[in-house]
Each structure stands twice: as C-alpha cells, then as structure tokens.
GROMACS .gro file of C-alpha atoms in nm:
model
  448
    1UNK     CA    1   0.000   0.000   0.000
    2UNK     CA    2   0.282   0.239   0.110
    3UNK     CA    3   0.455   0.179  -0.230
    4UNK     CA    4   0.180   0.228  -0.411
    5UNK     CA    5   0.095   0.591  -0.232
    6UNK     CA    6   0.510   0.644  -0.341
    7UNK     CA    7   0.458   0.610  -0.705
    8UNK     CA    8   0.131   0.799  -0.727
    9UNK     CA    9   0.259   1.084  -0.484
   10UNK     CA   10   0.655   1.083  -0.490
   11UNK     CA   11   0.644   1.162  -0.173
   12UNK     CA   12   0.960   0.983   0.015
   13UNK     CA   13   0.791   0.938   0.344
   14UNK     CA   14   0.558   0.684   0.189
   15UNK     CA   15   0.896   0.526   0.021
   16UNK     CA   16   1.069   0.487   0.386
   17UNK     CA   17   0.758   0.318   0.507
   18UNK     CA   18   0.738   0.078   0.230
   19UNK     CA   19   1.102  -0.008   0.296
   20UNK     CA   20   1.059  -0.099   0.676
   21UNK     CA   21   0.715  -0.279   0.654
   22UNK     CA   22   0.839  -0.445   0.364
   23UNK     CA   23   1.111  -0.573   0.589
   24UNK     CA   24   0.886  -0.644   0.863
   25UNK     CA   25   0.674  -0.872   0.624
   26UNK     CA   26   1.005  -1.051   0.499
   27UNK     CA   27   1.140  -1.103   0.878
   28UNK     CA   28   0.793  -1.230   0.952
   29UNK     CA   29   0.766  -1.472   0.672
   30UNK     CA   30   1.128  -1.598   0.734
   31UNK     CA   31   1.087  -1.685   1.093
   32UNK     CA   32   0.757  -1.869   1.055
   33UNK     CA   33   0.791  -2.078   0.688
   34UNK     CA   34   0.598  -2.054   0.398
   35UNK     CA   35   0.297  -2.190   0.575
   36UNK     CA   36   0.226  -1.933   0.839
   37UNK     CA   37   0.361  -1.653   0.550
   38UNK     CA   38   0.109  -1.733   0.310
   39UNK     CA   39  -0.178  -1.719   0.602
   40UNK     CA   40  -0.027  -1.349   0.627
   41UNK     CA   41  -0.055  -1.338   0.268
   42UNK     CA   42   0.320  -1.286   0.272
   43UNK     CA   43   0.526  -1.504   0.067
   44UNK     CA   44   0.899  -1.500   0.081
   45UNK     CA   45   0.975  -1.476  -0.280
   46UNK     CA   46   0.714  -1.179  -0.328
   47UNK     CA   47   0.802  -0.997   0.048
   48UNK     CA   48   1.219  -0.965  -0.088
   49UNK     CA   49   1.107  -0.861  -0.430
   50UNK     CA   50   0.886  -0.613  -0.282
   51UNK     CA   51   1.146  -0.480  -0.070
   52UNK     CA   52   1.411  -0.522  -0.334
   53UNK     CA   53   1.176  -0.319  -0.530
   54UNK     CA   54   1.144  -0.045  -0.243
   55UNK     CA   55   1.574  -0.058  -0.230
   56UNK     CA   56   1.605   0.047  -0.584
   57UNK     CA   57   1.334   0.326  -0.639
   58UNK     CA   58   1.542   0.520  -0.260
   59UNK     CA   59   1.827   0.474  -0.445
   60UNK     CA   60   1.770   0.626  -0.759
   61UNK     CA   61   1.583   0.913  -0.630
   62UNK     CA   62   1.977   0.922  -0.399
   63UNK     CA   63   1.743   0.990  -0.069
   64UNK     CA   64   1.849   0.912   0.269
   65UNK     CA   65   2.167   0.973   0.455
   66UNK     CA   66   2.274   0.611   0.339
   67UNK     CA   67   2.140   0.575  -0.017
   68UNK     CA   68   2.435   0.457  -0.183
   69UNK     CA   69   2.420   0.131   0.004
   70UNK     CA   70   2.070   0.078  -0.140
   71UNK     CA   71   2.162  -0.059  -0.477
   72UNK     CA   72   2.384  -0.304  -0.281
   73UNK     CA   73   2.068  -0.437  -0.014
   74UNK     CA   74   1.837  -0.421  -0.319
   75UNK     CA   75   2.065  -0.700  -0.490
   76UNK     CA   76   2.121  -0.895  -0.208
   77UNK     CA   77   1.757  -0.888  -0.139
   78UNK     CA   78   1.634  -1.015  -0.503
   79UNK     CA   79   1.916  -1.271  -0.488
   80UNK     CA   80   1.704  -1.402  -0.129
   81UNK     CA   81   1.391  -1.368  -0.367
   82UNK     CA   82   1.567  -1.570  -0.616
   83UNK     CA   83   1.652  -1.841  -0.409
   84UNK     CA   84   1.306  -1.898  -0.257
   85UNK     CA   85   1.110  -1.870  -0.582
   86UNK     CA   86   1.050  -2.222  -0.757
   87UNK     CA   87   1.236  -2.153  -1.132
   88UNK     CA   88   0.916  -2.297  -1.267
   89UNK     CA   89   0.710  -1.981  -1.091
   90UNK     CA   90   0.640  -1.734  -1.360
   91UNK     CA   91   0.801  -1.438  -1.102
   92UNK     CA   92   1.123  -1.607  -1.083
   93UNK     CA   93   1.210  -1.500  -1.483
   94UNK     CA   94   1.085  -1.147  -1.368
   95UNK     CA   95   1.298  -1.138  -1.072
   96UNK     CA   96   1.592  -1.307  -1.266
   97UNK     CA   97   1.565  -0.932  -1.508
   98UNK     CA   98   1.510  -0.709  -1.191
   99UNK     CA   99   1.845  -0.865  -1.061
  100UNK     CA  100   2.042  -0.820  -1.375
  101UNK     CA  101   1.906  -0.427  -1.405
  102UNK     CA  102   2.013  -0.372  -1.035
  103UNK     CA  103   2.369  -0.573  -1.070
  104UNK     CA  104   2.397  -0.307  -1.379
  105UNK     CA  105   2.327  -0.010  -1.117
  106UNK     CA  106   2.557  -0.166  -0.911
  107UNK     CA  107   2.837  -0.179  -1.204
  108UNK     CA  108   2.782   0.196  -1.203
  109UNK     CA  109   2.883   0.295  -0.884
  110UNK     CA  110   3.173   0.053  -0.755
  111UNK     CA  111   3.275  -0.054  -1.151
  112UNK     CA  112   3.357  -0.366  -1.058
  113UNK     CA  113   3.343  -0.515  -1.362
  114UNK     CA  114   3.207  -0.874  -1.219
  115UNK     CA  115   2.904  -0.735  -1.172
  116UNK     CA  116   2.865  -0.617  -1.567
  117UNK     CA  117   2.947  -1.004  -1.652
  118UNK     CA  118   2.691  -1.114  -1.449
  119UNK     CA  119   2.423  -0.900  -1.549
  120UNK     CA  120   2.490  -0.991  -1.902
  121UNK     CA  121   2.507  -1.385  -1.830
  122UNK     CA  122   2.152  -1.355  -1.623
  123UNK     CA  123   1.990  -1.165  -1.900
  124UNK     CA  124   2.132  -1.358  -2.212
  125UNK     CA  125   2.004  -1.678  -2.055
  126UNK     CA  126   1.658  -1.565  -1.916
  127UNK     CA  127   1.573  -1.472  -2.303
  128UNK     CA  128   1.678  -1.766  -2.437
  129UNK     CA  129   1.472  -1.986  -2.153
  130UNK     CA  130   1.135  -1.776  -2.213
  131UNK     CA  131   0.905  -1.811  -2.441
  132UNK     CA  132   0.862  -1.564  -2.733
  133UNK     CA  133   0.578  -1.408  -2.595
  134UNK     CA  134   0.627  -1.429  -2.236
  135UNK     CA  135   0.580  -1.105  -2.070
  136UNK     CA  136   0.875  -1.026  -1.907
  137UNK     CA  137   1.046  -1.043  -2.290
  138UNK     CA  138   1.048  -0.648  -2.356
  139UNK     CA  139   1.163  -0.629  -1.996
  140UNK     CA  140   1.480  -0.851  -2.042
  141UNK     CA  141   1.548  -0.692  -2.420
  142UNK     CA  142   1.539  -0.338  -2.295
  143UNK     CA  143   1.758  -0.440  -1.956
  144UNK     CA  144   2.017  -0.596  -2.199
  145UNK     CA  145   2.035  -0.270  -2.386
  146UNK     CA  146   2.081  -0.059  -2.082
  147UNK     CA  147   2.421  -0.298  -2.040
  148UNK     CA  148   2.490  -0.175  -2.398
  149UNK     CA  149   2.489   0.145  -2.297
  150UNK     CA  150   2.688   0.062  -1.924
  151UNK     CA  151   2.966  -0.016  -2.197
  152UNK     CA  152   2.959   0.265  -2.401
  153UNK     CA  153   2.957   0.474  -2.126
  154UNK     CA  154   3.312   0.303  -2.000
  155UNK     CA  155   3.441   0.289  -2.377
  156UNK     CA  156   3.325   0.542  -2.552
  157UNK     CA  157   3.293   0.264  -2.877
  158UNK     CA  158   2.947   0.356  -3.061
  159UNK     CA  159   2.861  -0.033  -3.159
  160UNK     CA  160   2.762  -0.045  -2.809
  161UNK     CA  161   2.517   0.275  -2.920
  162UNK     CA  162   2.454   0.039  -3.203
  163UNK     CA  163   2.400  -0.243  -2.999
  164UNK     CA  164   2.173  -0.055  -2.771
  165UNK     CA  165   1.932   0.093  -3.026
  166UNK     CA  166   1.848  -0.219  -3.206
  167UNK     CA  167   1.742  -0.436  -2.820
  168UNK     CA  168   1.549  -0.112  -2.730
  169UNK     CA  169   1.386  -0.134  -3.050
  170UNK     CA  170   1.312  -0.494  -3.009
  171UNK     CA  171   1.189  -0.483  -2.708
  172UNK     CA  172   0.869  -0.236  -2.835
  173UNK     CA  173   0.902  -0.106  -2.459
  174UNK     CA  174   1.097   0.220  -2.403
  175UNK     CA  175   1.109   0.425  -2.678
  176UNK     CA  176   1.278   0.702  -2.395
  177UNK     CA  177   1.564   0.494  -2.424
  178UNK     CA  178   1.558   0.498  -2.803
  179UNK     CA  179   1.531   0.877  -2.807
  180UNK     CA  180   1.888   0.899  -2.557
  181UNK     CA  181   2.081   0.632  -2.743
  182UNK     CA  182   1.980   0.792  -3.057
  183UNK     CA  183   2.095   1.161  -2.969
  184UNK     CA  184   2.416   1.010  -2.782
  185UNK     CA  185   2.484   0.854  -3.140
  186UNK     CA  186   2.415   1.170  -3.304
  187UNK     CA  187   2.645   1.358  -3.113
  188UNK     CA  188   2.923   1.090  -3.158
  189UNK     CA  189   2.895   1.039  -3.507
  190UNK     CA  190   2.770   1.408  -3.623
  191UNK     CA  191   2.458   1.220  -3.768
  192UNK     CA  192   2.175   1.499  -3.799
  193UNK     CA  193   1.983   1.129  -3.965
  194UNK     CA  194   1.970   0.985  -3.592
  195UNK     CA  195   1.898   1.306  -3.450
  196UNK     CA  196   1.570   1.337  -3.667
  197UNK     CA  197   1.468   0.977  -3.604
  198UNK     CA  198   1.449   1.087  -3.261
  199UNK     CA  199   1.306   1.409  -3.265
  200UNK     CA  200   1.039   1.233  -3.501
  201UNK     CA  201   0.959   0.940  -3.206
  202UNK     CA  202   0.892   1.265  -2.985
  203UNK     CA  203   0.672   1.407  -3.197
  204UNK     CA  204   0.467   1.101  -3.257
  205UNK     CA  205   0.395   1.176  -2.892
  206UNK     CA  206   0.312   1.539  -2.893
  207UNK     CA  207   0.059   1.425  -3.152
  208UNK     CA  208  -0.104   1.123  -2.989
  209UNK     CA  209  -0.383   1.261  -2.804
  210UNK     CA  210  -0.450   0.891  -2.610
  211UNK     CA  211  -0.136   1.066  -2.415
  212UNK     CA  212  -0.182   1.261  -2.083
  213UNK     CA  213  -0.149   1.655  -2.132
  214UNK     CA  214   0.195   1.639  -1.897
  215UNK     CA  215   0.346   1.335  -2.096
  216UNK     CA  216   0.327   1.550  -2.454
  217UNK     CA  217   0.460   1.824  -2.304
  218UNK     CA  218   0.780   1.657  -2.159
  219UNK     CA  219   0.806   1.530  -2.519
  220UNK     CA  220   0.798   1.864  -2.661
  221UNK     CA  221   1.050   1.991  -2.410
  222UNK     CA  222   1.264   1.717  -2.530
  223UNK     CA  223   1.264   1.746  -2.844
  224UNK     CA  224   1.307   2.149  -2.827
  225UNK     CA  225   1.670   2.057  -2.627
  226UNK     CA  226   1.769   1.789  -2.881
  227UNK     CA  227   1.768   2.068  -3.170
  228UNK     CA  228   1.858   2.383  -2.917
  229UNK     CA  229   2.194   2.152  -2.859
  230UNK     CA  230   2.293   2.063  -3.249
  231UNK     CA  231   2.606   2.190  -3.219
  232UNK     CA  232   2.783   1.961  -3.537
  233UNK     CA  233   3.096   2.034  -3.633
  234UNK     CA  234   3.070   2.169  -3.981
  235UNK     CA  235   2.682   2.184  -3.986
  236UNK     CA  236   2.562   2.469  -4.171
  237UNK     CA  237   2.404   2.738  -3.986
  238UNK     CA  238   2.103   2.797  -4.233
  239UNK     CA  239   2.084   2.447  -4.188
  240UNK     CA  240   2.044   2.485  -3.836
  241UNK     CA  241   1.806   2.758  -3.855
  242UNK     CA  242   1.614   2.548  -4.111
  243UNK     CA  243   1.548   2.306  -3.823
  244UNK     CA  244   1.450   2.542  -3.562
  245UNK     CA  245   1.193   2.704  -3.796
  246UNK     CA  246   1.011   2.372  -3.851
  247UNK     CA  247   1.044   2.216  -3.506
  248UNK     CA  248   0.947   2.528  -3.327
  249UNK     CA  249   0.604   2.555  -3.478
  250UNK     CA  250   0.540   2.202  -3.527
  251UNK     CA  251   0.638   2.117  -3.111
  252UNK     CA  252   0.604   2.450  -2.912
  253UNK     CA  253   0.274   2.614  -3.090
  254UNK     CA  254   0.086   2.273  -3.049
  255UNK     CA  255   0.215   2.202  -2.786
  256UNK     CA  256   0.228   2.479  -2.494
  257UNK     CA  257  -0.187   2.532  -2.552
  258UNK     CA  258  -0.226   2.135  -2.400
  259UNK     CA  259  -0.180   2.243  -2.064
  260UNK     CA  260  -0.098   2.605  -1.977
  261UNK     CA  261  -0.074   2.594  -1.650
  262UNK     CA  262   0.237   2.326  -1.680
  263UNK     CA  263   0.384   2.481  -1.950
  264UNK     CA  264   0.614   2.761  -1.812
  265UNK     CA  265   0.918   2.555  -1.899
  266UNK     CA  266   0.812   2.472  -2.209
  267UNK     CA  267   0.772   2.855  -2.300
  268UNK     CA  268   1.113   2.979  -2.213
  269UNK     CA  269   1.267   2.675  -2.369
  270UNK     CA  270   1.024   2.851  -2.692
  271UNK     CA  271   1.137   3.159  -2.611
  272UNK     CA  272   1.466   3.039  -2.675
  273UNK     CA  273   1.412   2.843  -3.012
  274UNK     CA  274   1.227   3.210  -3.131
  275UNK     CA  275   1.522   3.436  -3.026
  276UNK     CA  276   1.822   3.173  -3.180
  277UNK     CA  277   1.560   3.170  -3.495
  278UNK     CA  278   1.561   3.567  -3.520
  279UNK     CA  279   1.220   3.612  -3.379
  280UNK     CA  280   1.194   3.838  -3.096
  281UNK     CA  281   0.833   3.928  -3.103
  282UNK     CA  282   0.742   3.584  -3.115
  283UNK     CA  283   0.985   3.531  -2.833
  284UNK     CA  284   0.833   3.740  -2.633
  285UNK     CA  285   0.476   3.607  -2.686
  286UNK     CA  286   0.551   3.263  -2.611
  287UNK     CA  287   0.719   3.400  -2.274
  288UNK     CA  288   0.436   3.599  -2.175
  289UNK     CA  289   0.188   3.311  -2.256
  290UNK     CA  290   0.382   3.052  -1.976
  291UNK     CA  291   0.452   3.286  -1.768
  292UNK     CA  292   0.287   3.606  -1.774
  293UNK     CA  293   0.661   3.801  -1.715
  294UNK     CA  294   0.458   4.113  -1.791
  295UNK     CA  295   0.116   4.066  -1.653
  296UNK     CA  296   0.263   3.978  -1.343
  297UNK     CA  297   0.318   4.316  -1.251
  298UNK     CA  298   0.060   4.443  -1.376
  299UNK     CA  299  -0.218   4.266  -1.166
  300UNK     CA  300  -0.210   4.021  -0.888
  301UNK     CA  301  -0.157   3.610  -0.973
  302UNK     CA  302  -0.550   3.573  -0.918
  303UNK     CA  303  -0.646   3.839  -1.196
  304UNK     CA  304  -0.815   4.139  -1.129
  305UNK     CA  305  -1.184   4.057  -1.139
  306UNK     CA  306  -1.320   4.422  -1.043
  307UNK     CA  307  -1.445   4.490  -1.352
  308UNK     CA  308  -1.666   4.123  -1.393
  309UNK     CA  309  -1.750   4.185  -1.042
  310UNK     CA  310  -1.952   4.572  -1.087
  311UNK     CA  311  -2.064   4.474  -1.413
  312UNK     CA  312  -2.180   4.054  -1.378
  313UNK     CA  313  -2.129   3.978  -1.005
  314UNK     CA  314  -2.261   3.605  -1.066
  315UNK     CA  315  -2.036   3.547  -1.338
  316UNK     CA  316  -1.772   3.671  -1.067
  317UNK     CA  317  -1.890   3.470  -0.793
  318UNK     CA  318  -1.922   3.180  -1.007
  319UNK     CA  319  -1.546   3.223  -1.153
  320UNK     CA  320  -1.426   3.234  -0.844
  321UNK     CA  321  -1.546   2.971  -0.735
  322UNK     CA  322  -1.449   2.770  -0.983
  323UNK     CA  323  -1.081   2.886  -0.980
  324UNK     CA  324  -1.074   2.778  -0.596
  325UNK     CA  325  -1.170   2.435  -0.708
  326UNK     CA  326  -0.927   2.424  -0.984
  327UNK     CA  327  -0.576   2.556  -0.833
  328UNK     CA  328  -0.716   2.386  -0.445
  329UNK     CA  329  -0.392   2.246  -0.267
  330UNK     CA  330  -0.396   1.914  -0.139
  331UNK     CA  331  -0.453   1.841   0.177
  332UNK     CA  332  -0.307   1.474   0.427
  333UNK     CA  333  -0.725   1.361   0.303
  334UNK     CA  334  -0.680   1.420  -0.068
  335UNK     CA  335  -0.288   1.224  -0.017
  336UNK     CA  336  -0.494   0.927   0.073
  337UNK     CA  337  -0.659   0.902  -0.243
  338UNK     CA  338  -0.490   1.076  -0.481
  339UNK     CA  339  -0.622   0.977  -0.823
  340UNK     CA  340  -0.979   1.086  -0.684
  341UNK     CA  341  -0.824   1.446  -0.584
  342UNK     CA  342  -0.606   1.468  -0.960
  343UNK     CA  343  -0.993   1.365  -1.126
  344UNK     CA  344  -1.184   1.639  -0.955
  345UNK     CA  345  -0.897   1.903  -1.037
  346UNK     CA  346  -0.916   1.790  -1.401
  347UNK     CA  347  -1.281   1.826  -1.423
  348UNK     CA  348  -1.291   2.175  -1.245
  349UNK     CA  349  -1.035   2.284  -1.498
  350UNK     CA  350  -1.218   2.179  -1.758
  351UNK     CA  351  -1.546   2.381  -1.616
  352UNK     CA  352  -1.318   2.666  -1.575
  353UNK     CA  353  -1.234   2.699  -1.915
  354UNK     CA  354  -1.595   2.675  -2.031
  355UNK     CA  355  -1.676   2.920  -1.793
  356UNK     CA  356  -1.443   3.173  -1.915
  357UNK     CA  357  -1.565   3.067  -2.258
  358UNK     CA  358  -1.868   3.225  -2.155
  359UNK     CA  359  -1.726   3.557  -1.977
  360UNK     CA  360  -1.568   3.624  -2.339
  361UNK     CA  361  -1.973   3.625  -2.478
  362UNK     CA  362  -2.073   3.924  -2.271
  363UNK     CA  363  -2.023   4.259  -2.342
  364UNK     CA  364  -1.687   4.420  -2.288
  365UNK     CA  365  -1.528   4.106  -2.191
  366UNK     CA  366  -1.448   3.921  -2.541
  367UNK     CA  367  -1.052   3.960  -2.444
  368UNK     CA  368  -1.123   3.823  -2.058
  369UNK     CA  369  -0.871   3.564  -1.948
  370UNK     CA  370  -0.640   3.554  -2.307
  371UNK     CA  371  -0.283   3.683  -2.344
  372UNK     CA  372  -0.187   4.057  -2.400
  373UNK     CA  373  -0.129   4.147  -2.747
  374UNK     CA  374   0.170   4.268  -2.860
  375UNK     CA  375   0.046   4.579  -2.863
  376UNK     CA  376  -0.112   4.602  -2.543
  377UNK     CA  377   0.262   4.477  -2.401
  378UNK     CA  378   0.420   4.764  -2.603
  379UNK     CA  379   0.161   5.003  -2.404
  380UNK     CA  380   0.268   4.877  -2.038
  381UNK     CA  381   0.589   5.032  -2.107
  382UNK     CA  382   0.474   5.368  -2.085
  383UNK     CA  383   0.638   5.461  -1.787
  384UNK     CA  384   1.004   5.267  -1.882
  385UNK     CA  385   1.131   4.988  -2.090
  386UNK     CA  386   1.058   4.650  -1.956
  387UNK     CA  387   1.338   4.368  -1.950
  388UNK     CA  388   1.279   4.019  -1.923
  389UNK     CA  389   1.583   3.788  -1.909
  390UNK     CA  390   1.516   3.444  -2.010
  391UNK     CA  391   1.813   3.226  -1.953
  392UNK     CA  392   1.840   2.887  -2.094
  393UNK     CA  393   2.058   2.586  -2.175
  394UNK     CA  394   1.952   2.694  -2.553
  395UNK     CA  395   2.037   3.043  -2.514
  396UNK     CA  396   2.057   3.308  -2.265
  397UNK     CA  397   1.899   3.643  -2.355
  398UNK     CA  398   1.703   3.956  -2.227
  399UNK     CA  399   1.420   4.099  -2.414
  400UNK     CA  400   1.324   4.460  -2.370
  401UNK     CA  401   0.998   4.633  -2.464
  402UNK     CA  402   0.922   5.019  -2.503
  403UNK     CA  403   0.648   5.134  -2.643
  404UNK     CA  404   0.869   5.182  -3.047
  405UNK     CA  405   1.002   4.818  -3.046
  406UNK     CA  406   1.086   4.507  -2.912
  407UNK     CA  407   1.437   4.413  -2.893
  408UNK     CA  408   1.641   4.097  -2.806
  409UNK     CA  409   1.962   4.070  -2.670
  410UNK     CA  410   2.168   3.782  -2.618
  411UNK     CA  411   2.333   3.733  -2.215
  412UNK     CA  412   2.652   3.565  -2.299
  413UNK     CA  413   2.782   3.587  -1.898
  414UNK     CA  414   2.475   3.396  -1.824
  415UNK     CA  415   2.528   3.078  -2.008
  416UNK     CA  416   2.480   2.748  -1.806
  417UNK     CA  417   2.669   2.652  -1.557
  418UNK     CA  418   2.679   2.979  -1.402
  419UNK     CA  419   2.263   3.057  -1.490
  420UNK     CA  420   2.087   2.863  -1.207
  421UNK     CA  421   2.358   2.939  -0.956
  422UNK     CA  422   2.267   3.309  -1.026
  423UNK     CA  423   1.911   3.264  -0.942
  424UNK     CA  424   1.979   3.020  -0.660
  425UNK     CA  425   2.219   3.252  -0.464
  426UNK     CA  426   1.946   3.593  -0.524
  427UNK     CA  427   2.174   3.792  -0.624
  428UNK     CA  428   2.477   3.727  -0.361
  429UNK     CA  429   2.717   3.590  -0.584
  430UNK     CA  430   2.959   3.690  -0.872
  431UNK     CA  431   2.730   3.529  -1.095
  432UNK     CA  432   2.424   3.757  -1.030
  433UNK     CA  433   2.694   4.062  -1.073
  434UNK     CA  434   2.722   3.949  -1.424
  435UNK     CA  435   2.350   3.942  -1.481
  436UNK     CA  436   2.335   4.299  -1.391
  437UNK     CA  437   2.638   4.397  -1.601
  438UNK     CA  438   2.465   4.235  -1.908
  439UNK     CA  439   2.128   4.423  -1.858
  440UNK     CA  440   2.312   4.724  -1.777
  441UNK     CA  441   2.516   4.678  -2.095
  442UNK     CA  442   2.116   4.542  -2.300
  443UNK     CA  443   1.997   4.914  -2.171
  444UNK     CA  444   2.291   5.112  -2.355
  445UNK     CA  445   2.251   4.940  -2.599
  446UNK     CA  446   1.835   4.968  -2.625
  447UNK     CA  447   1.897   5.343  -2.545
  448UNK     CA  448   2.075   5.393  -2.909
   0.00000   0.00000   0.00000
C-alpha cells in the first residue's frame, strides 16, 4: 500500500515506510515458513522482491543519509527472492531481469566489472529460456540494452550505441531509451539522420492525443533541447536555422496550448528556439503566454476581477469559485486518495475553461482571461522599458519592450553553468553581478 501511495505521490515518506514494513513482512515470513507466510498473505519470494523493489526506487531518487548502500541491499535482497522462488514460478524469470538491471546499477557505482558479466550472463540466458511471448520479454530486451549502454559509457565505442538501439527497439518497450541512445549517437557520429529519427519518435507523442497533457509536453521539451543543442561540427548554420523554424512551430505552438498551466518551462525553452531563430516578437509572446513576465506586474496572480464583479457579479462569484476548485492544494485527506483528488482538479479545470468561454460572450469582456497582445505589451511600457531575461541551456537572452520596439539581446555571462547558480544565490554571488552587467550593458545598448 505504502509503495503504491510512493509512485502515485513521490512523496519519500511513503517510500521509507514501504522499505521498513516491507522488511517487517520478509522477517515475519522468514521466521515462521511458507505456511504461516502465506496465512499473512506474505510469501517469501514476493516480500524480498517487494522490498528489493522499495531498495532500488530510494536509491535512484539518492534519498536518505545512506542511499548509496541501497543498490547493494536491493541485490542482495532479489538474490534471497531468487533463491526462494520455484524456477518454474512465472516471477522467478521477472525477478531473474530485476536482478540483472540492479547488478547493472551496481556496475555503475563501484565498476567492478564482475558485476557487468553477471548482469549480461543472467539476461542472455533468461531470453533464451522464455518463451517468445512471455511477458517479461520487452523487460529482459530493454535491460540488456541498458548494459549496452553501461559499456559505451566506459568505452566510448558507438557499436555499443549500435547495440543498444536495435534491443530497445526490439523490445517495443521504451522508446525514452531509443530517443537517448539515438541523440548520444548523433552527437558521436555528427549524424543529424539519428537526430531526426528521434526528434520524429517525440513528436509522434506530442501528436497522440491517447497521451496525458503532462506526458506531450515533456516530449515537446525534449525534443526542443535535442535541436537547441545541435552543435555539429561543420553543420551549416542555415541548416540549423532550417530546423528550428520547422520544429518550433510544429512542437512548441501545439504544444504549450495542452496544458498552460504546466507549460512555463516549455515557453522559455520557446522563447529560446524564437530568439536563436531571429524572432523576438514571437519570443516574447511565447514568454508571456507561460509565464505572464509582464502581466505579473501588472495585476495580482488571481487576476483582477473588479471589472466582472460591478458589471456581472454572478459570473464573478461563479469564476471564483471555480478557480478555488481548480488551483485547491492538497490536503493529508486528498494524499490518501490521490487519483480521486487529480480527477476532480481535471474536471474543475475543464469547467473553468468553459466558464471563461462564456465571460468572453458578454459585453466588454471578449478579451477576458487571453494573453496581452503585442500591442497592449508595447503600451505597459509607458512609464520605462521593460526587461525580461530568459536564460536557458539553448540560449541566454534579455528581451526589452518600449512602447517603439521590441528588442532581443543575447546574455553571454549567463550561459549554463553559471545561470541557475545566479538565481539560486538571489543575487549574492559573482554570478548575479554578471546578470546585472549584461542588462546594464542590453539598456545602452536599447537606449541607441
């Protein structure tokens, strides 16, 4: 139950509880037999590939004072799993996978290269004892190619890539994977052909509207930093340029209206693609449409419903009430069910939008609730230009608006690594000194 509140809610408190009643449940099991286990409907094989299970997920989210041991006890455990589960039990073939993925973890952080050979030896004989259609198959296949990439990773030798991209693609099972060996290959071998074969498996996903709003989005972020990053030796930059005009209409236009209210990354990652492209007004809309950079200071995070409220107090009331629904925190109740609490969110956004759907149909109000023009941003600068730095792993720039022109700038002391640190330290480190120096510099320059 614990785990199951952990992968819904992320939450790491639910993840240490799994861990110690999962051990509880194997000590239990162990001291009593099988008999008095199953009565507790604990089995031995299941309660240390639970807890195995529970190992692995603490380590790779590296939480705990001690989480480097974790890939070690989560081994250990699924090799006590392995030993107690019949090799005629359909779990023991699943467990025999699980096993080589975590000796692979393992190879990562002591390198002991034993642990590789095992791994590999595990997973080349589970695939050749299942059946063809057994289900652990695409499991086993994609496990095997994340030893592929374990090598390349020690090597640097791109048959591994190779290697990798062909099991992944066999397996019909994690086309993520596909997407990162590709671009790793691309990179290593200058091939713009594997960079577009993965850029087009992301797109296939923006597209597919079976796909949760969140899930297309992350794809379209993706796919924005695989062509932000095309940095080829020799590559021609209108060919470059070429690329961003396509991919930045066909992923970030379709894209950022899925979900607005998750898509501020996904608009200054746009933002980014528009200014590299030569685009600054579109730059700037894209910005202000995740994130409202202007807006913001123009009216509180809420909106300023005065006007609604003299003229339609209902419609006000009923807005409001609405939007409460909508953006409503959760509380320890809504943690214990959380797929109920996610349901009734998406339905009262999906009221909300109808409602302000119908706000737009009365008088005065057709513009209520959409984006500034980029006219109406020109005319908040009345009093001063505006500057909105938008810093990136694409491309760092600041955008200023008066109420003549827009104008981009690029930030060159900003680029990454010293960006985030900038932000993180508010403004008490060198880093945050250069910031200022560049907009100092942008506002010369704006000024002639």
């Amino acid at each position: 139950m614990h785990m199951e509140r952990y992968q819904r809610s992320r939450n790491t408190d639910d993840l240490n509880l799994a861990i110690e009643k999962g051990g509880a449940a194997a000590t239990i099991a162990e001291k009593h037999g099988n008999k008095l286990g199953e009565k507790l409907g604990v089995e031995l094989g299941k309660a240390y590939g639970n807890l195995a299970s529970c190992y692995q997920y603490r380590y790779q989210r590296e939480f705990g004072k001690d989480w480097k041991n974790d890939i070690t006890r989560s081994v250990e455990t699924t090799r006590k799993a392995l030993r107690m589960t019949p090799p005629e039990d359909i779990d023991h073939t699943v467990m025999v996978v699980a096993l080589g993925r975590r000796l692979n973890m393992l190879y990562g952080q002591d390198h002991d290269s034993k642990h590789l050979g095992e791994a590999e030896r595990l997973l080349q004989n589970a695939l050749e004892l299942m059946p063809p259609d057994h289900k652990s198959q695409g499991d086993a296949l994609s496990a095997q190619a994340g030893l592929q990439w374990r090598k390349w990773q020690t090597d640097q030798n791109t048959k591994h890539l190779d290697n990798a991209i062909n099991l992944v693609r066999q397996s019909k099972a994690n086309w993520w994977s596909e997407v990162n060996f590709l671009w790793r290959r691309a990179r290593a071998r200058n091939s713009p052909d594997d960079l577009t074969a993965g850029c087009n498996l992301l797109l296939e996903r923006v597209r597919d509207e079976k796909l949760g709003p969140l899930e297309r989005v992350s794809c379209a972020r993706y796919a924005i930093r695989l062509i932000g990053t095309l940095h080829f030796e020799g590559y021609a930059a209108e060919k470059m340029a070429s690329w961003l005009l396509v991919w930045k209409n066909e992923v970030v236009e379709n894209a950022i209206k899925l979900l607005p209210a998750a898509c501020n990354r996904l608009a200054v990652d746009g933002c980014s693609l528009a200014t590299k492209s030569g685009d600054t007004e579109r730059a700037l809309r894209r910005l202000e449409y995740g994130r409202g950079v202007i807006l913001g200071h123009l009216i509180d995070r809420n909106d300023d419903l005065s006007d609604l409220t003299g003229g339609f107090p209902q419609a006000s009331n009923g807005y409001q009430e609405l939007r409460k629904r909508a953006f409503r925190q959760p509380t320890s109740r809504d943690k214990e069910d959380w797929e109920v609490f996610l349901r009734d969110r998406r339905i009262a956004h999906h009221e909300l939008r109808e409602y302000e759907e119908k706000i737009r149909q009365l008088p005065g109000f057709d513009r209520s609730h959409h984006p500034l023009s980029l006219q109406e941003l020109q005319q908040c600068a009345a009093e001063g230009p505006i500057v909105a730095a938008n810093i990136t792993d694409i491309s760092s720039d600041a955008i200023i608006t008066t109420q003549d022109a827009i104008k981009c700038v690029p930030l060159p002391d900003m680029e990454r690594p010293g960006a985030p640190m900038a932000f993180n330290r508010a403004g008490k480190g060198r880093e945050m000194q250069n910031l200022c120096r560049s907009l100092n510099c942008f506002l010369d320059q704006a000024e002639t």
